[in-house]
XYZ file of C-alpha atoms in Angstrom:
210
model
C 22.267 13.502 19.754
C 24.085 13.760 16.522
C 23.834 16.755 13.737
C 24.606 15.586 10.086
C 25.318 17.698 6.902
C 23.841 16.269 3.828
C 24.568 17.820 0.366
C 21.419 17.954 -2.143
C 20.993 19.028 -5.407
C 19.203 21.813 -4.202
C 21.574 22.470 -1.168
C 22.763 21.397 2.019
C 20.454 20.142 4.000
C 20.522 19.463 8.293
C 19.781 16.399 9.531
C 19.282 15.560 14.027
C 19.684 12.444 14.132
C 18.649 10.615 17.949
C 19.283 6.917 18.152
C 17.158 4.160 20.772
C 19.323 3.141 24.019
C 18.582 -0.159 22.069
C 19.233 -1.709 19.304
C 16.707 0.010 16.456
C 13.446 -1.296 15.333
C 13.116 1.147 12.797
C 14.339 4.929 11.179
C 11.121 7.580 11.157
C 12.360 10.338 9.473
C 10.749 13.424 10.336
C 11.005 17.221 8.741
C 8.687 20.560 9.412
C 5.994 22.674 7.413
C 7.201 25.702 5.369
C 7.902 28.270 8.047
C 9.029 25.811 11.014
C 11.521 24.148 12.070
C 12.258 20.315 13.511
C 11.906 22.056 17.313
C 7.997 22.148 16.710
C 6.700 20.972 19.674
C 4.639 18.316 18.021
C 7.626 17.155 16.317
C 9.967 16.448 19.867
C 6.838 15.089 21.514
C 7.243 12.461 18.519
C 10.575 11.864 18.315
C 10.563 10.675 22.713
C 7.275 8.648 22.161
C 9.164 7.320 18.864
C 12.537 6.482 20.759
C 10.794 5.142 23.595
C 9.572 2.017 20.713
C 13.156 1.640 19.747
C 12.874 4.100 16.936
C 16.381 6.169 15.123
C 14.685 9.395 14.643
C 15.899 11.685 11.970
C 14.735 15.871 11.780
C 15.971 16.922 8.771
C 15.846 20.662 8.114
C 15.694 20.852 4.207
C 17.828 22.895 2.179
C 15.291 25.734 1.830
C 14.857 26.148 5.647
C 18.449 26.142 5.608
C 19.042 28.730 3.185
C 16.347 31.181 5.666
C 13.718 30.768 3.423
C 10.025 30.801 3.885
C 8.913 29.590 0.974
C 9.747 25.665 0.029
C 9.802 25.983 -3.411
C 8.293 23.426 -6.177
C 7.487 20.401 -5.867
C 9.777 18.670 -7.412
C 12.763 19.874 -5.873
C 11.326 19.578 -2.675
C 10.998 15.923 -3.476
C 14.343 15.482 -5.187
C 16.148 16.576 -1.991
C 13.994 14.738 0.381
C 14.809 11.334 -1.619
C 18.444 12.298 -1.477
C 18.610 12.685 2.105
C 16.195 9.835 2.992
C 18.085 7.346 0.527
C 21.382 8.659 1.668
C 19.936 7.650 5.358
C 19.134 4.540 4.403
C 21.746 3.490 2.251
C 24.857 4.522 4.519
C 23.674 4.419 7.961
C 20.608 2.465 8.576
C 20.178 -0.747 5.652
C 17.616 -3.217 6.415
C 16.027 -1.299 8.675
C 11.740 -0.612 7.958
C 11.471 2.905 6.906
C 8.595 5.472 8.492
C 8.556 8.765 6.867
C 7.109 11.912 7.935
C 6.125 15.560 8.893
C 3.805 18.573 9.686
C 1.948 20.639 7.148
C 4.679 20.838 4.381
C 6.693 18.639 5.321
C 3.534 15.696 5.066
C 2.971 16.496 1.811
C 7.021 15.703 0.962
C 6.346 12.476 3.013
C 3.182 11.624 1.091
C 4.701 12.355 -2.381
C 8.278 10.185 -2.149
C 6.569 7.330 0.183
C 6.016 5.181 -2.723
C 9.443 6.049 -4.677
C 11.467 5.658 -0.879
C 9.995 2.052 -0.126
C 8.599 3.453 3.086
C 6.213 1.282 5.447
C 3.533 4.254 6.126
C 3.305 8.057 6.559
C 2.961 9.855 9.496
C 1.245 13.000 8.454
C 0.879 15.431 11.065
C -1.722 18.926 10.482
C -2.065 17.743 6.845
C -3.105 20.966 4.534
C -6.018 20.009 2.879
C -6.178 23.211 1.094
C -5.128 26.738 1.370
C -7.040 28.721 4.238
C -10.796 29.908 2.684
C -10.127 27.917 -0.238
C -11.786 24.094 0.080
C -11.831 23.880 -3.611
C -8.092 23.666 -3.624
C -7.947 20.302 -2.334
C -4.432 18.354 -2.082
C -6.155 15.421 -0.744
C -4.847 13.270 -3.630
C -1.653 13.385 -2.338
C -2.496 11.569 0.780
C -4.478 9.253 -1.315
C -1.667 8.911 -3.938
C 1.238 8.096 -1.178
C 1.247 3.899 -2.230
C 1.315 3.151 1.909
C -0.542 3.685 4.598
C -0.815 6.818 6.125
C -1.845 8.340 9.787
C -3.432 11.872 9.816
C -3.174 13.758 12.828
C -5.042 17.010 12.480
C -6.727 19.386 14.805
C -10.678 20.186 14.712
C -10.334 24.182 14.618
C -7.347 23.993 11.356
C -7.585 26.786 8.966
C -5.705 24.248 6.536
C -8.868 22.498 6.591
C -9.188 18.284 8.137
C -9.004 15.756 5.500
C -12.237 12.858 5.188
C -11.220 9.196 7.060
C -11.901 8.006 3.246
C -8.228 9.523 2.695
C -6.057 7.746 4.615
C -5.575 4.422 6.728
C -6.004 6.030 10.162
C -7.334 9.564 10.702
C -7.249 11.538 14.089
C -8.699 14.959 14.932
C -7.937 16.395 18.266
C -10.370 18.746 19.828
C -9.497 22.465 20.408
C -6.465 21.977 18.180
C -5.262 24.158 15.640
C -2.563 23.872 12.341
C -0.014 24.043 15.182
C -0.656 21.264 16.999
C 0.663 22.752 20.745
C -2.416 22.765 23.171
C -1.253 18.941 23.792
C 2.098 17.674 21.645
C 2.027 14.863 24.202
C -1.183 13.344 23.043
C 0.044 13.981 19.445
C 3.011 11.394 20.445
C 1.229 9.302 21.651
C -1.141 8.872 18.775
C 2.178 8.150 16.593
C 3.562 5.652 19.060
C 0.371 3.870 19.000
C 0.872 3.575 15.053
C 4.527 2.922 14.689
C 3.665 0.216 17.291
C 0.728 -1.738 15.396
C 4.023 -1.772 12.660
C 5.807 -3.106 14.177
C 3.770 -5.761 15.702
C 2.583 -6.699 11.726
C 6.015 -7.480 10.817
C 7.384 -9.618 13.721
C 3.555 -11.315 13.288
C 4.318 -11.531 9.552
C 8.186 -13.345 10.491
C 6.224 -15.653 12.283
C 3.966 -16.829 10.450
């Protein structure tokens, strides 16, 4: 694993970069929630599953977390930093690789909001926080619908932040007994994401052959 420090307009970020054993097939960029980090069990499980498919996995610690803050700040500032980080990886390290971006909770929101601008193939949204706890009227479903690309959503059925509707995403998987942290069976989360990535790669190969 390689650790990279990246300067953005919102401060320094860190990228933990892991490459597969063979030639890379895609770039998967993941990030954390508001109060968490890139060592979250579901993110680590996704990393391991994606490496097995030939993905380069970049886990991004956003500037606000690297600075020790729990509040992420405005969406515009988060999106600015994220766009600079991901665009830099594609330009300087992995030009030409298809991009899948995602994250958990607040990180999933960032990935959805920036997917179109960054030319992502798709988004992986883990524990997407549909609304603040107890405030279903403050729905964030529009961020899913507005991603402009296919979105995989993996949520637990006991998530106090709510569960999106099937119509809000290309694929919705609701895991029984899981809450917002998706800690009960992170390996299952990895399997679901690997299946999604495998389908994306297969579709790209079919397009080339066609």
